[in-house]
C-alpha cells in the first residue's frame, strides 16, 4: 500500500483563537474547518506540531473546553511538540535539560487540553537541529519518530546531526531507525512552491511507497506578511494528486510501525 504523511509546523495561533473566541466547536475555526473538510473528502490524517508560546499566549492558557471534541477526532487529528517558540535553530546546541523540559511542557499541555490519545508519537523539531543529548531528551519524552529536511540530490543537507552516509538513504525515501527513533525525510514543503511546481515534484516522487508533505500554519492567515491565499487550494491539489495515484493518508507513526 502506498501512503503519504501530512504534517503542519509552527502551530499555535489557532489555539490562541480557540481560547479567546470561545467557539462552540473547534471546527468553527476556519483553520480547523478546512482540515475537517479535507479529512471528509480525502480521509486525510493531520498532525499539527506546536510551539509552546507566541506573543500574548502560551499553551498553559489554552482552554480545555474542547477536550472531548479533540479526543473524539484524535483518530485523524493529532498534535505534537515542535519548539518553545519561533526562533531560528532553537536546539542546535542545546543540552538534554532544555530539550527535555521544552518537550515535556508541550506534551503535558497537549494531554491536558486534547487528551493523550491526540498526542502524536512522532514530530518535527523546529529547524530539525538537535544535539545527541537533545535526541536522548526527545526519546525520553516518548518521541519515537522524527521527520526532517534532507534536501535532494542537487542540494543535499542533513538533520538531527545524522551523517551524510545515512542521510543519503533517508533522502532517497528510506525510514532509518537510530537508537529508539525512526527518521524520515520531508519530501515537499508546500508553502515554498507554487501549485504547479508542487504537482511536478510529486510526479517525480511517484516511485516511492511513502511521500511526506508539510506546510506551515502562519501562511493560512491573511494578516501574515507572507500570506498565501491559495493555501487550501494547494492542499486540495496535493491530496487530489496523491489519491488519484493510489496513496492513502497515514500518520508517520503508523507508517514507521511505532508502538
Short mmCIF file of C-alpha atoms in Angstrom, two decimals:
data_model
loop_
_atom_site.label_atom_id
_atom_site.label_comp_id
_atom_site.label_asym_id
_atom_site.label_seq_id
_atom_site.Cartn_x
_atom_site.Cartn_y
_atom_site.Cartn_z
CA UNK A 1 0.00 0.00 0.00
CA UNK A 2 1.31 3.43 -0.95
CA UNK A 3 0.95 6.06 1.76
CA UNK A 4 1.56 9.72 2.45
CA UNK A 5 2.06 11.64 5.67
CA UNK A 6 0.88 15.21 6.17
CA UNK A 7 2.24 17.42 8.93
CA UNK A 8 1.96 21.13 9.72
CA UNK A 9 4.68 23.05 11.55
CA UNK A 10 4.68 26.26 13.64
CA UNK A 11 1.17 25.83 15.06
CA UNK A 12 -0.06 27.88 17.99
CA UNK A 13 -2.24 30.72 16.70
CA UNK A 14 -5.35 28.59 16.22
CA UNK A 15 -5.15 27.54 19.87
CA UNK A 16 -5.00 31.17 20.96
CA UNK A 17 -8.08 31.85 18.84
CA UNK A 18 -9.96 28.86 20.27
CA UNK A 19 -9.27 30.13 23.78
CA UNK A 20 -10.16 33.76 23.17
CA UNK A 21 -13.21 33.38 20.91
CA UNK A 22 -14.99 30.58 22.78
CA UNK A 23 -16.31 28.71 19.76
CA UNK A 24 -18.98 26.07 20.33
CA UNK A 25 -16.89 23.67 18.23
CA UNK A 26 -13.25 23.58 17.22
CA UNK A 27 -14.46 23.32 13.64
CA UNK A 28 -15.98 26.78 13.78
CA UNK A 29 -12.39 28.00 13.49
CA UNK A 30 -11.69 28.34 9.74
CA UNK A 31 -8.27 26.70 10.00
CA UNK A 32 -9.63 23.53 11.61
CA UNK A 33 -12.79 23.66 9.50
CA UNK A 34 -10.55 23.43 6.43
CA UNK A 35 -8.83 20.31 7.77
CA UNK A 36 -12.14 18.72 8.70
CA UNK A 37 -13.38 19.27 5.14
CA UNK A 38 -10.19 17.80 3.68
CA UNK A 39 -10.49 14.84 6.06
CA UNK A 40 -14.04 14.20 4.86
CA UNK A 41 -13.02 14.39 1.19
CA UNK A 42 -9.69 12.54 1.28
CA UNK A 43 -9.82 10.62 4.59
CA UNK A 44 -6.90 12.88 5.49
CA UNK A 45 -4.93 12.48 8.70
CA UNK A 46 -3.45 15.72 10.05
CA UNK A 47 -0.61 16.23 12.52
CA UNK A 48 -0.11 19.74 13.93
CA UNK A 49 3.31 20.40 15.51
CA UNK A 50 3.08 23.06 18.23
CA UNK A 51 5.04 25.98 19.56
CA UNK A 52 4.63 26.43 23.31
CA UNK A 53 4.13 30.16 23.05
CA UNK A 54 3.64 33.20 20.85
CA UNK A 55 3.22 36.86 21.69
CA UNK A 56 0.43 37.21 24.25
CA UNK A 57 -0.28 33.49 24.67
CA UNK A 58 1.19 30.17 25.76
CA UNK A 59 -0.19 26.65 25.96
CA UNK A 60 -0.76 26.88 29.73
CA UNK A 61 -3.53 29.37 28.89
CA UNK A 62 -5.22 27.08 26.38
CA UNK A 63 -8.76 26.21 27.41
CA UNK A 64 -9.69 22.56 27.98
CA UNK A 65 -13.29 23.25 26.92
CA UNK A 66 -12.73 21.36 23.65
CA UNK A 67 -11.11 18.31 25.27
CA UNK A 68 -13.86 15.83 24.39
CA UNK A 69 -14.16 17.06 20.80
CA UNK A 70 -10.41 16.81 20.21
CA UNK A 71 -10.45 13.34 21.77
CA UNK A 72 -13.31 12.20 19.51
CA UNK A 73 -11.36 13.31 16.45
CA UNK A 74 -7.95 12.00 17.53
CA UNK A 75 -8.03 9.14 15.03
CA UNK A 76 -7.35 11.70 12.29
CA UNK A 77 -6.17 14.87 14.13
CA UNK A 78 -3.09 14.78 16.37
CA UNK A 79 -0.82 17.36 17.98
CA UNK A 80 2.84 17.23 18.96
CA UNK A 81 5.85 19.20 20.20
CA UNK A 82 7.72 21.45 17.75
CA UNK A 83 9.62 24.06 19.80
CA UNK A 84 9.14 26.51 22.61
CA UNK A 85 8.68 29.42 20.18
CA UNK A 86 9.50 30.78 16.74
CA UNK A 87 13.28 31.26 16.63
CA UNK A 88 15.99 30.07 14.29
CA UNK A 89 17.61 26.70 15.06
CA UNK A 90 16.44 26.63 18.70
CA UNK A 91 18.07 23.34 19.72
CA UNK A 92 21.17 23.19 17.53
CA UNK A 93 23.46 23.50 20.56
CA UNK A 94 21.03 22.65 23.38
CA UNK A 95 21.77 20.11 26.06
CA UNK A 96 19.49 17.43 27.46
CA UNK A 97 17.69 19.51 30.08
CA UNK A 98 16.48 22.29 27.78
CA UNK A 99 15.11 19.94 25.14
CA UNK A 100 13.59 17.57 27.68
CA UNK A 101 11.91 20.41 29.56
CA UNK A 102 10.50 22.11 26.47
CA UNK A 103 9.17 18.87 25.01
CA UNK A 104 7.66 17.69 28.29
CA UNK A 105 5.98 21.06 28.85
CA UNK A 106 4.29 20.94 25.43
CA UNK A 107 3.34 17.26 25.75
CA UNK A 108 1.82 17.79 29.20
CA UNK A 109 -0.32 20.64 27.92
CA UNK A 110 -1.44 18.63 24.89
CA UNK A 111 -2.57 15.81 27.16
CA UNK A 112 -4.40 18.33 29.35
CA UNK A 113 -6.43 20.08 26.66
CA UNK A 114 -6.80 17.49 23.87
CA UNK A 115 -6.21 14.10 25.58
CA UNK A 116 -3.32 11.67 25.47
CA UNK A 117 -4.90 9.88 22.50
CA UNK A 118 -4.39 13.05 20.44
CA UNK A 119 -0.67 13.32 21.31
CA UNK A 120 1.38 12.12 18.34
CA UNK A 121 4.31 9.77 18.90
CA UNK A 122 6.40 11.49 16.22
CA UNK A 123 7.24 15.08 15.35
CA UNK A 124 9.48 17.52 13.51
CA UNK A 125 11.71 19.67 15.68
CA UNK A 126 11.79 23.31 14.58
CA UNK A 127 14.67 23.69 12.06
CA UNK A 128 15.48 19.97 12.51
CA UNK A 129 18.63 20.64 14.53
CA UNK A 130 19.49 18.83 17.75
CA UNK A 131 22.49 17.58 19.67
CA UNK A 132 22.92 13.92 20.60
CA UNK A 133 21.78 14.88 24.11
CA UNK A 134 18.72 16.57 22.61
CA UNK A 135 17.79 13.40 20.76
CA UNK A 136 18.05 11.45 24.01
CA UNK A 137 15.76 14.01 25.67
CA UNK A 138 13.17 13.58 22.91
CA UNK A 139 13.36 9.80 23.18
CA UNK A 140 12.87 10.04 26.95
CA UNK A 141 9.70 12.01 26.22
CA UNK A 142 8.44 9.06 24.16
CA UNK A 143 9.12 10.74 20.80
CA UNK A 144 9.61 7.69 18.60
CA UNK A 145 9.92 9.22 15.15
CA UNK A 146 11.36 12.40 13.63
CA UNK A 147 10.74 13.90 10.22
CA UNK A 148 13.50 16.15 8.94
CA UNK A 149 14.91 18.05 5.99
CA UNK A 150 17.48 16.19 3.94
CA UNK A 151 17.39 18.11 0.67
CA UNK A 152 17.73 16.33 -2.66
CA UNK A 153 20.50 15.03 -4.91
CA UNK A 154 21.31 18.53 -6.17
CA UNK A 155 21.12 20.22 -2.78
CA UNK A 156 21.76 17.61 -0.08
CA UNK A 157 21.52 18.51 3.58
CA UNK A 158 21.19 16.68 6.85
CA UNK A 159 19.16 16.96 10.05
CA UNK A 160 19.48 15.97 13.71
CA UNK A 161 23.25 15.51 13.44
CA UNK A 162 22.90 12.48 11.13
CA UNK A 163 25.94 11.82 8.96
CA UNK A 164 25.75 12.05 5.18
CA UNK A 165 26.01 8.30 4.58
CA UNK A 166 22.77 7.65 6.45
CA UNK A 167 21.25 10.99 5.43
CA UNK A 168 21.50 9.97 1.77
CA UNK A 169 19.43 6.85 2.47
CA UNK A 170 16.80 8.91 4.25
CA UNK A 171 16.84 11.48 1.43
CA UNK A 172 16.01 8.72 -1.02
CA UNK A 173 12.91 7.69 0.90
CA UNK A 174 14.15 5.15 3.45
CA UNK A 175 13.00 5.16 7.07
CA UNK A 176 16.08 4.60 9.22
CA UNK A 177 15.93 3.65 12.89
CA UNK A 178 18.76 5.04 15.04
CA UNK A 179 18.51 4.09 18.68
CA UNK A 180 14.83 4.32 19.62
CA UNK A 181 13.88 6.87 16.94
CA UNK A 182 12.77 6.34 13.33
CA UNK A 183 13.99 9.06 10.94
CA UNK A 184 12.50 10.01 7.58
CA UNK A 185 12.54 12.91 5.16
CA UNK A 186 10.02 15.64 4.50
CA UNK A 187 9.78 15.49 0.72
CA UNK A 188 7.93 18.75 -0.03
CA UNK A 189 7.27 21.92 1.97
CA UNK A 190 4.12 23.09 0.24
CA UNK A 191 4.33 26.77 1.14
CA UNK A 192 7.69 27.03 -0.67
CA UNK A 193 6.34 26.32 -4.16
CA UNK A 194 3.51 27.35 -6.47
CA UNK A 195 0.84 24.72 -7.04
CA UNK A 196 2.13 23.81 -10.49
CA UNK A 197 5.62 23.06 -9.18
CA UNK A 198 4.22 21.02 -6.29
CA UNK A 199 2.49 18.72 -8.78
CA UNK A 200 5.66 18.39 -10.85
CA UNK A 201 7.63 17.47 -7.74
CA UNK A 202 5.01 14.93 -6.71
CA UNK A 203 5.27 13.32 -10.14
CA UNK A 204 8.99 12.90 -9.50
CA UNK A 205 8.26 11.01 -6.28
CA UNK A 206 5.71 8.56 -7.65
CA UNK A 207 8.04 5.57 -7.30
CA UNK A 208 8.13 6.00 -3.52
CA UNK A 209 5.96 3.88 -1.27
CA UNK A 210 5.57 6.82 1.12
CA UNK A 211 5.59 10.56 0.41
CA UNK A 212 5.77 13.09 3.24
CA UNK A 213 4.42 16.61 2.73
CA UNK A 214 4.40 19.56 5.09
CA UNK A 215 3.14 23.15 5.34
CA UNK A 216 3.30 25.92 7.99
CA UNK A 217 0.30 27.33 9.85
CA UNK A 218 1.09 31.03 9.53
CA UNK A 219 0.65 31.13 5.75
CA UNK A 220 -3.07 30.46 6.27
CA UNK A 221 -3.81 33.87 7.80
CA UNK A 222 -4.49 36.97 5.71
CA UNK A 223 -2.67 39.29 8.13
CA UNK A 224 0.59 37.31 7.90
CA UNK A 225 3.28 39.12 5.92
CA UNK A 226 3.72 36.17 3.54
CA UNK A 227 0.06 35.12 3.43
CA UNK A 228 -0.77 32.57 0.73
CA UNK A 229 -4.40 33.00 -0.36
CA UNK A 230 -4.21 29.66 -2.20
CA UNK A 231 -3.22 27.75 0.98
CA UNK A 232 -6.27 25.49 0.86
CA UNK A 233 -6.11 25.18 -2.92
CA UNK A 234 -2.53 23.87 -2.67
CA UNK A 235 -3.62 21.27 -0.16
CA UNK A 236 -6.59 20.19 -2.25
CA UNK A 237 -4.42 19.84 -5.36
CA UNK A 238 -1.79 17.87 -3.43
CA UNK A 239 -4.22 15.41 -1.84
CA UNK A 240 -6.16 15.03 -5.10
CA UNK A 241 -2.95 14.06 -6.89
CA UNK A 242 -1.97 11.59 -4.18
CA UNK A 243 -5.41 9.99 -4.06
CA UNK A 244 -5.54 9.67 -7.85
CA UNK A 245 -2.15 7.93 -7.79
CA UNK A 246 -3.15 5.37 -5.18
CA UNK A 247 -1.78 6.94 -2.00
CA UNK A 248 -3.55 6.68 1.35
CA UNK A 249 -3.14 9.15 4.22
CA UNK A 250 -1.40 7.82 7.34
CA UNK A 251 0.33 9.26 10.36
CA UNK A 252 4.11 8.81 10.32
CA UNK A 253 3.84 6.72 13.47
CA UNK A 254 1.60 4.29 11.53
CA UNK A 255 3.96 4.12 8.54
CA UNK A 256 7.00 3.58 10.72
CA UNK A 257 5.23 0.97 12.84
CA UNK A 258 5.85 2.92 16.04
CA UNK A 259 4.43 1.35 19.17
#
